[in-house]
């Protein structure tokens, strides 16, 4: 007889082994879908050398119809000042944090299958929405997912399963940022306002997808590094120390 609580313990141990700091257990139902008005948000947004491809985004139950839970794995950025990703091949682009999440999720799926459950990887540009539903944080003024513990410094990945490991969680409201305006002040291109983020402005900022060396690129970290939520070492992680200049901005 498959044992869901044993699976949970094993997945927590796997996550710890791969340095995955956050694990969420979201209960899924028929109405757990990406809100239709969210689907168009990324249309036309520039990526490193093209545009974000939203055609591959799927709802969890389209991938695993028997899914009862989404396990959400969150890995904190190694360094606030350097958010680097690698273009490993034409079809695989990942940061070190995402690679660790990839391995941890594969190990979690192995564990689920060993216990007689189904398991499928789940990646989406909207992982942040699932993380909010799992009670792990809220959407900040920067439109980033702000983890209660780590601020906007988590990379996220999901695992779908038919194991009964999901929990009903308290969803935190997006007004948790309160009066803070740090990310609005820090954005080099003024993309963040109280109401919204101009994603096209953000995508065209020269600090985003900045080429470090062949195959290695960096994201802009201005709105991540400045966030007071989850900022562990302010002296070491301030954006002020980032060795880039505004001259690189090409809006
Ligand atoms: S990533 Fe950089 S450019 Fe984009 S919104 Fe944040 S601070 Fe602004
Ligand atoms: S910097 Fe302040 S306003 Fe921006 S996401 Fe963090 S808490 Fe919210």
Tab-separated table of N, CA and C in Angstrom, residues 8-142:
chain	number	residue	atom	x	y	z
A	8	UNK	N	6.571	11.932	1.697
A	8	UNK	CA	6.810	13.331	2.079
A	8	UNK	C	8.156	13.477	2.808
A	9	UNK	N	8.365	12.585	3.745
A	9	UNK	CA	9.631	12.625	4.505
A	9	UNK	C	10.819	12.439	3.578
A	10	UNK	N	10.699	11.488	2.646
A	10	UNK	CA	11.818	11.216	1.736
A	10	UNK	C	12.082	12.405	0.819
A	11	UNK	N	11.016	13.050	0.363
A	11	UNK	CA	11.203	14.204	-0.530
A	11	UNK	C	11.825	15.379	0.231
A	12	UNK	N	11.477	15.536	1.483
A	12	UNK	CA	12.130	16.572	2.302
A	12	UNK	C	13.629	16.284	2.406
A	13	UNK	N	13.974	15.013	2.574
A	13	UNK	CA	15.396	14.643	2.695
A	13	UNK	C	16.126	14.880	1.365
A	14	UNK	N	15.477	14.534	0.245
A	14	UNK	CA	16.079	14.769	-1.075
A	14	UNK	C	16.316	16.264	-1.271
A	15	UNK	N	15.342	17.071	-0.904
A	15	UNK	CA	15.451	18.522	-1.078
A	15	UNK	C	16.626	19.061	-0.264
A	16	UNK	N	16.740	18.613	0.957
A	16	UNK	CA	17.847	19.072	1.806
A	16	UNK	C	19.186	18.680	1.188
A	17	UNK	N	19.247	17.486	0.630
A	17	UNK	CA	20.500	17.000	0.037
A	17	UNK	C	20.963	17.895	-1.117
A	18	UNK	N	20.015	18.403	-1.911
A	18	UNK	CA	20.372	19.231	-3.067
A	18	UNK	C	20.273	20.732	-2.762
A	19	UNK	N	20.208	21.081	-1.500
A	19	UNK	CA	20.217	22.494	-1.114
A	19	UNK	C	18.952	23.236	-1.480
A	20	UNK	N	17.850	22.515	-1.628
A	20	UNK	CA	16.562	23.153	-1.941
A	20	UNK	C	15.937	23.586	-0.615
A	21	UNK	N	15.886	24.901	-0.406
A	21	UNK	CA	15.522	25.418	0.921
A	21	UNK	C	14.030	25.354	1.222
A	22	UNK	N	13.187	25.437	0.156
A	22	UNK	CA	11.742	25.542	0.389
A	22	UNK	C	11.008	24.394	-0.296
A	23	UNK	N	10.082	23.769	0.419
A	23	UNK	CA	9.221	22.743	-0.185
A	23	UNK	C	7.772	23.065	0.182
A	24	UNK	N	6.936	23.215	-0.832
A	24	UNK	CA	5.515	23.492	-0.603
A	24	UNK	C	4.677	22.326	-1.108
A	25	UNK	N	3.504	22.144	-0.499
A	25	UNK	CA	2.640	21.000	-0.819
A	25	UNK	C	1.263	21.537	-1.161
A	26	UNK	N	1.017	21.777	-2.439
A	26	UNK	CA	-0.240	22.391	-2.863
A	26	UNK	C	-1.257	21.337	-3.281
A	27	UNK	N	-2.427	21.370	-2.638
A	27	UNK	CA	-3.517	20.457	-3.018
A	27	UNK	C	-4.119	20.949	-4.326
A	28	UNK	N	-4.322	20.056	-5.299
A	28	UNK	CA	-4.877	20.446	-6.598
A	28	UNK	C	-6.323	19.994	-6.726
A	29	UNK	N	-7.098	20.789	-7.459
A	29	UNK	CA	-8.484	20.412	-7.762
A	29	UNK	C	-8.779	20.740	-9.205
A	30	UNK	N	-10.006	20.431	-9.655
A	30	UNK	CA	-10.371	20.686	-11.057
A	30	UNK	C	-10.274	22.158	-11.419
A	31	UNK	N	-10.441	23.029	-10.409
A	31	UNK	CA	-10.441	24.461	-10.703
A	31	UNK	C	-9.051	25.081	-10.563
A	32	UNK	N	-8.014	24.249	-10.388
A	32	UNK	CA	-6.663	24.785	-10.256
A	32	UNK	C	-6.062	24.986	-11.643
A	33	UNK	N	-6.256	26.154	-12.195
A	33	UNK	CA	-5.763	26.455	-13.548
A	33	UNK	C	-5.097	27.822	-13.548
A	34	UNK	N	-4.271	28.056	-14.564
A	34	UNK	CA	-3.686	29.386	-14.711
A	34	UNK	C	-4.814	30.333	-15.148
A	35	UNK	N	-5.023	31.452	-14.441
A	35	UNK	CA	-6.083	32.377	-14.844
A	35	UNK	C	-5.872	32.823	-16.298
A	36	UNK	N	-6.935	32.761	-17.144
A	36	UNK	CA	-6.774	33.069	-18.564
A	36	UNK	C	-6.135	34.427	-18.831
A	37	UNK	N	-6.441	35.449	-17.984
A	37	UNK	CA	-5.865	36.766	-18.257
A	37	UNK	C	-4.373	36.828	-17.939
A	38	UNK	N	-3.872	35.823	-17.230
A	38	UNK	CA	-2.430	35.772	-16.954
A	38	UNK	C	-1.656	35.242	-18.161
A	39	UNK	N	-2.329	34.411	-18.975
A	39	UNK	CA	-1.624	33.719	-20.050
A	39	UNK	C	-1.001	34.677	-21.064
A	40	UNK	N	-1.634	35.840	-21.273
A	40	UNK	CA	-1.126	36.750	-22.295
A	40	UNK	C	-0.050	37.700	-21.793
A	41	UNK	N	0.205	37.677	-20.476
A	41	UNK	CA	1.087	38.689	-19.907
A	41	UNK	C	2.497	38.691	-20.492
A	42	UNK	N	2.954	37.524	-20.877
A	42	UNK	CA	4.342	37.436	-21.345
A	42	UNK	C	4.464	37.502	-22.867
A	43	UNK	N	3.342	37.620	-23.534
A	43	UNK	CA	3.379	37.660	-24.994
A	43	UNK	C	4.227	38.840	-25.463
A	44	UNK	N	5.172	38.570	-26.349
A	44	UNK	CA	5.975	39.654	-26.920
A	44	UNK	C	7.133	40.096	-26.052
A	45	UNK	N	7.271	39.505	-24.848
A	45	UNK	CA	8.378	39.900	-23.982
A	45	UNK	C	9.684	39.306	-24.517
A	46	UNK	N	10.722	40.128	-24.553
A	46	UNK	CA	12.001	39.693	-25.133
A	46	UNK	C	12.740	38.757	-24.194
A	47	UNK	N	13.332	37.746	-24.754
A	47	UNK	CA	14.185	36.809	-24.036
A	47	UNK	C	15.588	37.085	-24.532
A	48	UNK	N	16.582	36.279	-24.236
A	48	UNK	CA	17.969	36.572	-24.607
A	48	UNK	C	18.095	36.935	-26.078
A	49	UNK	N	17.667	36.064	-26.976
A	49	UNK	CA	17.765	36.405	-28.390
A	49	UNK	C	16.483	36.009	-29.108
A	50	UNK	N	15.389	36.276	-28.478
A	50	UNK	CA	14.099	35.983	-29.092
A	50	UNK	C	13.006	36.475	-28.172
A	51	UNK	N	11.847	35.829	-28.237
A	51	UNK	CA	10.744	36.213	-27.371
A	51	UNK	C	10.334	35.024	-26.520
A	52	UNK	N	9.726	35.312	-25.378
A	52	UNK	CA	9.241	34.244	-24.502
A	52	UNK	C	8.234	33.388	-25.275
A	53	UNK	N	8.430	32.073	-25.220
A	53	UNK	CA	7.515	31.157	-25.921
A	53	UNK	C	6.441	30.699	-24.934
A	54	UNK	N	5.229	31.234	-25.090
A	54	UNK	CA	4.174	30.863	-24.129
A	54	UNK	C	3.355	29.663	-24.613
A	55	UNK	N	3.711	29.141	-25.803
A	55	UNK	CA	2.891	28.063	-26.355
A	55	UNK	C	3.026	26.767	-25.550
A	56	UNK	N	4.146	26.633	-24.812
A	56	UNK	CA	4.372	25.379	-24.096
A	56	UNK	C	3.788	25.400	-22.677
A	57	UNK	N	3.200	26.530	-22.253
A	57	UNK	CA	2.686	26.611	-20.886
A	57	UNK	C	1.396	25.798	-20.771
A	58	UNK	N	1.384	24.889	-19.816
A	58	UNK	CA	0.203	24.022	-19.659
A	58	UNK	C	-0.281	24.045	-18.212
A	59	UNK	N	-1.569	23.793	-18.049
A	59	UNK	CA	-2.105	23.641	-16.703
A	59	UNK	C	-1.720	22.264	-16.150
A	60	UNK	N	-1.571	22.168	-14.831
A	60	UNK	CA	-1.120	20.905	-14.229
A	60	UNK	C	-1.959	19.691	-14.635
A	61	UNK	N	-3.287	19.856	-14.641
A	61	UNK	CA	-4.125	18.680	-14.903
A	61	UNK	C	-4.107	18.268	-16.374
A	62	UNK	N	-3.615	19.152	-17.266
A	62	UNK	CA	-3.413	18.748	-18.669
A	62	UNK	C	-2.203	17.812	-18.762
A	63	UNK	N	-1.283	17.974	-17.852
A	63	UNK	CA	-0.063	17.153	-17.881
A	63	UNK	C	-0.283	15.832	-17.150
A	64	UNK	N	-0.881	15.907	-15.981
A	64	UNK	CA	-1.152	14.689	-15.214
A	64	UNK	C	-2.598	14.756	-14.705
A	65	UNK	N	-3.558	14.229	-15.490
A	65	UNK	CA	-4.980	14.364	-15.116
A	65	UNK	C	-5.308	13.804	-13.731
A	66	UNK	N	-4.535	12.830	-13.268
A	66	UNK	CA	-4.841	12.246	-11.952
A	66	UNK	C	-4.147	12.995	-10.809
A	67	UNK	N	-3.483	14.109	-11.128
A	67	UNK	CA	-2.700	14.804	-10.091
A	67	UNK	C	-3.587	15.280	-8.949
A	68	UNK	N	-3.111	15.068	-7.731
A	68	UNK	CA	-3.830	15.539	-6.541
A	68	UNK	C	-3.020	16.607	-5.802
A	69	UNK	N	-1.750	16.728	-6.193
A	69	UNK	CA	-0.911	17.715	-5.502
A	69	UNK	C	0.213	18.191	-6.410
A	70	UNK	N	0.644	19.423	-6.152
A	70	UNK	CA	1.867	19.916	-6.782
A	70	UNK	C	2.877	20.165	-5.661
A	71	UNK	N	4.010	19.506	-5.781
A	71	UNK	CA	5.090	19.736	-4.817
A	71	UNK	C	5.925	20.873	-5.396
A	72	UNK	N	6.093	21.945	-4.641
A	72	UNK	CA	6.815	23.116	-5.150
A	72	UNK	C	8.174	23.193	-4.471
A	73	UNK	N	9.215	23.139	-5.287
A	73	UNK	CA	10.577	23.192	-4.764
A	73	UNK	C	11.147	24.583	-5.026
A	74	UNK	N	11.757	25.181	-4.021
A	74	UNK	CA	12.316	26.527	-4.166
A	74	UNK	C	13.773	26.568	-3.759
A	75	UNK	N	14.629	27.031	-4.683
A	75	UNK	CA	16.073	27.129	-4.393
A	75	UNK	C	16.479	28.598	-4.366
A	76	UNK	N	17.075	29.010	-3.276
A	76	UNK	CA	17.519	30.406	-3.153
A	76	UNK	C	18.706	30.693	-4.066
A	77	UNK	N	18.723	31.907	-4.654
A	77	UNK	CA	19.863	32.310	-5.473
A	77	UNK	C	21.130	32.224	-4.636
A	78	UNK	N	22.203	31.754	-5.250
A	78	UNK	CA	23.477	31.612	-4.542
A	78	UNK	C	23.987	32.981	-4.077
A	79	UNK	N	23.742	34.002	-4.909
A	79	UNK	CA	24.317	35.313	-4.649
A	79	UNK	C	23.369	36.373	-5.200
A	80	UNK	N	23.015	37.334	-4.358
A	80	UNK	CA	22.102	38.397	-4.813
A	80	UNK	C	22.650	39.165	-6.008
A	81	UNK	N	23.963	39.330	-6.045
A	81	UNK	CA	24.552	40.218	-7.041
A	81	UNK	C	24.752	39.553	-8.391
A	82	UNK	N	24.736	38.242	-8.422
A	82	UNK	CA	25.020	37.542	-9.674
A	82	UNK	C	23.972	36.453	-9.927
A	83	UNK	N	23.079	36.734	-10.830
A	83	UNK	CA	22.053	35.758	-11.187
A	83	UNK	C	22.379	35.306	-12.610
A	84	UNK	N	23.181	34.256	-12.683
A	84	UNK	CA	23.749	33.847	-13.975
A	84	UNK	C	23.052	32.601	-14.507
A	85	UNK	N	22.842	32.559	-15.794
A	85	UNK	CA	22.321	31.329	-16.403
A	85	UNK	C	23.182	30.939	-17.587
A	86	UNK	N	23.121	29.663	-17.914
A	86	UNK	CA	23.973	29.102	-18.964
A	86	UNK	C	23.118	28.557	-20.092
A	87	UNK	N	23.550	28.814	-21.300
A	87	UNK	CA	22.865	28.265	-22.472
A	87	UNK	C	23.579	26.952	-22.800
A	88	UNK	N	23.071	25.878	-22.217
A	88	UNK	CA	23.742	24.584	-22.341
A	88	UNK	C	23.564	24.028	-23.755
A	89	UNK	N	22.382	24.180	-24.309
A	89	UNK	CA	22.122	23.769	-25.683
A	89	UNK	C	20.971	24.631	-26.190
A	90	UNK	N	20.580	24.421	-27.435
A	90	UNK	CA	19.477	25.231	-27.972
A	90	UNK	C	18.191	25.010	-27.186
A	91	UNK	N	18.066	23.807	-26.575
A	91	UNK	CA	16.810	23.510	-25.876
A	91	UNK	C	16.960	23.506	-24.347
A	92	UNK	N	18.150	23.781	-23.837
A	92	UNK	CA	18.312	23.743	-22.374
A	92	UNK	C	19.131	24.933	-21.897
A	93	UNK	N	18.442	25.847	-21.238
A	93	UNK	CA	19.074	27.026	-20.651
A	93	UNK	C	18.770	26.991	-19.167
A	94	UNK	N	19.784	27.055	-18.319
A	94	UNK	CA	19.503	26.944	-16.889
A	94	UNK	C	20.594	27.590	-16.057
A	95	UNK	N	20.200	28.038	-14.885
A	95	UNK	CA	21.162	28.525	-13.901
A	95	UNK	C	21.580	27.331	-13.034
A	96	UNK	N	22.604	27.548	-12.224
A	96	UNK	CA	23.024	26.489	-11.298
A	96	UNK	C	21.847	26.121	-10.387
A	97	UNK	N	21.105	27.156	-9.957
A	97	UNK	CA	19.970	26.898	-9.069
A	97	UNK	C	18.924	26.024	-9.772
A	98	UNK	N	18.655	26.330	-11.061
A	98	UNK	CA	17.665	25.533	-11.794
A	98	UNK	C	18.157	24.103	-12.020
A	99	UNK	N	19.475	23.963	-12.237
A	99	UNK	CA	20.014	22.604	-12.431
A	99	UNK	C	19.818	21.777	-11.160
A	100	UNK	N	20.060	22.396	-10.001
A	100	UNK	CA	19.856	21.673	-8.737
A	100	UNK	C	18.375	21.304	-8.570
A	101	UNK	N	17.504	22.230	-8.969
A	101	UNK	CA	16.068	21.932	-8.894
A	101	UNK	C	15.695	20.803	-9.850
A	102	UNK	N	16.308	20.811	-11.038
A	102	UNK	CA	16.040	19.736	-12.001
A	102	UNK	C	16.402	18.377	-11.403
A	103	UNK	N	17.578	18.322	-10.787
A	103	UNK	CA	18.032	17.039	-10.216
A	103	UNK	C	17.140	16.636	-9.045
A	104	UNK	N	16.861	17.607	-8.168
A	104	UNK	CA	16.023	17.295	-6.990
A	104	UNK	C	14.637	16.830	-7.435
A	105	UNK	N	14.086	17.457	-8.487
A	105	UNK	CA	12.738	17.051	-8.915
A	105	UNK	C	12.767	15.659	-9.537
A	106	UNK	N	13.826	15.349	-10.289
A	106	UNK	CA	13.928	13.990	-10.853
A	106	UNK	C	14.028	12.941	-9.743
A	107	UNK	N	14.814	13.265	-8.712
A	107	UNK	CA	14.950	12.335	-7.575
A	107	UNK	C	13.609	12.198	-6.838
A	108	UNK	N	12.873	13.304	-6.736
A	108	UNK	CA	11.563	13.241	-6.070
A	108	UNK	C	10.611	12.350	-6.871
A	109	UNK	N	10.668	12.471	-8.202
A	109	UNK	CA	9.795	11.647	-9.053
A	109	UNK	C	10.174	10.172	-8.927
A	110	UNK	N	11.468	9.898	-8.904
A	110	UNK	CA	11.929	8.503	-8.685
A	110	UNK	C	11.348	7.961	-7.387
A	111	UNK	N	11.415	8.782	-6.343
A	111	UNK	CA	10.918	8.381	-5.014
A	111	UNK	C	9.412	8.091	-5.080
A	112	UNK	N	8.653	8.989	-5.737
A	112	UNK	CA	7.198	8.785	-5.852
A	112	UNK	C	6.899	7.462	-6.548
A	113	UNK	N	7.627	7.206	-7.647
A	113	UNK	CA	7.353	5.997	-8.437
A	113	UNK	C	7.729	4.737	-7.662
A	114	UNK	N	8.803	4.845	-6.903
A	114	UNK	CA	9.222	3.708	-6.079
A	114	UNK	C	8.135	3.329	-5.070
A	115	UNK	N	7.391	4.328	-4.643
A	115	UNK	CA	6.317	4.080	-3.665
A	115	UNK	C	4.972	3.805	-4.337
A	116	UNK	N	4.968	3.659	-5.672
A	116	UNK	CA	3.730	3.293	-6.373
A	116	UNK	C	2.862	4.467	-6.802
A	117	UNK	N	3.412	5.693	-6.737
A	117	UNK	CA	2.653	6.869	-7.172
A	117	UNK	C	3.147	7.329	-8.538
A	118	UNK	N	2.353	8.219	-9.164
A	118	UNK	CA	2.817	8.851	-10.388
A	118	UNK	C	3.517	10.163	-10.030
A	119	UNK	N	4.410	10.577	-10.913
A	119	UNK	CA	5.097	11.857	-10.706
A	119	UNK	C	5.510	12.425	-12.046
A	120	UNK	N	5.305	13.720	-12.241
A	120	UNK	CA	5.694	14.383	-13.489
A	120	UNK	C	6.290	15.743	-13.150
A	121	UNK	N	7.327	16.127	-13.884
A	121	UNK	CA	7.903	17.464	-13.716
A	121	UNK	C	6.895	18.521	-14.148
A	122	UNK	N	6.940	19.678	-13.504
A	122	UNK	CA	6.091	20.783	-13.947
A	122	UNK	C	6.890	22.081	-13.899
A	123	UNK	N	7.090	22.680	-15.066
A	123	UNK	CA	7.725	23.994	-15.112
A	123	UNK	C	6.772	24.938	-15.831
A	124	UNK	N	6.796	26.179	-15.437
A	124	UNK	CA	5.880	27.148	-16.028
A	124	UNK	C	6.381	28.534	-15.677
A	125	UNK	N	6.118	29.499	-16.551
A	125	UNK	CA	6.435	30.880	-16.202
A	125	UNK	C	5.577	31.341	-15.038
A	126	UNK	N	4.526	30.581	-14.715
A	126	UNK	CA	3.606	30.991	-13.658
A	126	UNK	C	3.785	30.181	-12.382
A	127	UNK	N	4.977	29.606	-12.196
A	127	UNK	CA	5.221	28.879	-10.946
A	127	UNK	C	4.936	29.760	-9.745
A	128	UNK	N	5.182	31.079	-9.935
A	128	UNK	CA	4.970	31.982	-8.794
A	128	UNK	C	3.502	31.974	-8.347
A	129	UNK	N	2.590	31.793	-9.307
A	129	UNK	CA	1.171	31.765	-8.928
A	129	UNK	C	0.872	30.536	-8.077
A	130	UNK	N	1.469	29.404	-8.451
A	130	UNK	CA	1.250	28.186	-7.655
A	130	UNK	C	1.905	28.327	-6.282
A	131	UNK	N	3.064	28.991	-6.254
A	131	UNK	CA	3.753	29.163	-4.959
A	131	UNK	C	2.912	30.021	-4.014
A	132	UNK	N	2.214	31.022	-4.562
A	132	UNK	CA	1.329	31.842	-3.728
A	132	UNK	C	0.190	30.979	-3.194
A	133	UNK	N	-0.399	30.169	-4.085
A	133	UNK	CA	-1.515	29.311	-3.644
A	133	UNK	C	-1.059	28.320	-2.571
A	134	UNK	N	0.223	27.990	-2.599
A	134	UNK	CA	0.759	27.064	-1.589
A	134	UNK	C	1.127	27.788	-0.299
A	135	UNK	N	0.837	29.091	-0.232
A	135	UNK	CA	1.059	29.844	1.009
A	135	UNK	C	2.517	30.164	1.282
A	136	UNK	N	3.359	30.093	0.237
A	136	UNK	CA	4.794	30.279	0.468
A	136	UNK	C	5.223	31.744	0.424
A	137	UNK	N	4.357	32.620	-0.080
A	137	UNK	CA	4.725	34.031	-0.186
A	137	UNK	C	3.657	34.787	-0.943
A	138	UNK	N	4.026	35.926	-1.524
A	138	UNK	CA	3.050	36.754	-2.247
A	138	UNK	C	3.717	37.356	-3.485
A	139	UNK	N	2.908	38.002	-4.331
A	139	UNK	CA	3.463	38.686	-5.489
A	139	UNK	C	3.749	40.132	-5.079
A	140	UNK	N	5.018	40.520	-5.164
A	140	UNK	CA	5.434	41.848	-4.705
A	140	UNK	C	5.193	42.915	-5.760
A	141	UNK	N	5.530	44.152	-5.415
A	141	UNK	CA	5.351	45.258	-6.357
A	141	UNK	C	6.204	45.061	-7.605
A	142	UNK	N	7.287	44.320	-7.478
A	142	UNK	CA	8.149	44.024	-8.630
A	142	UNK	C	7.548	42.916	-9.501
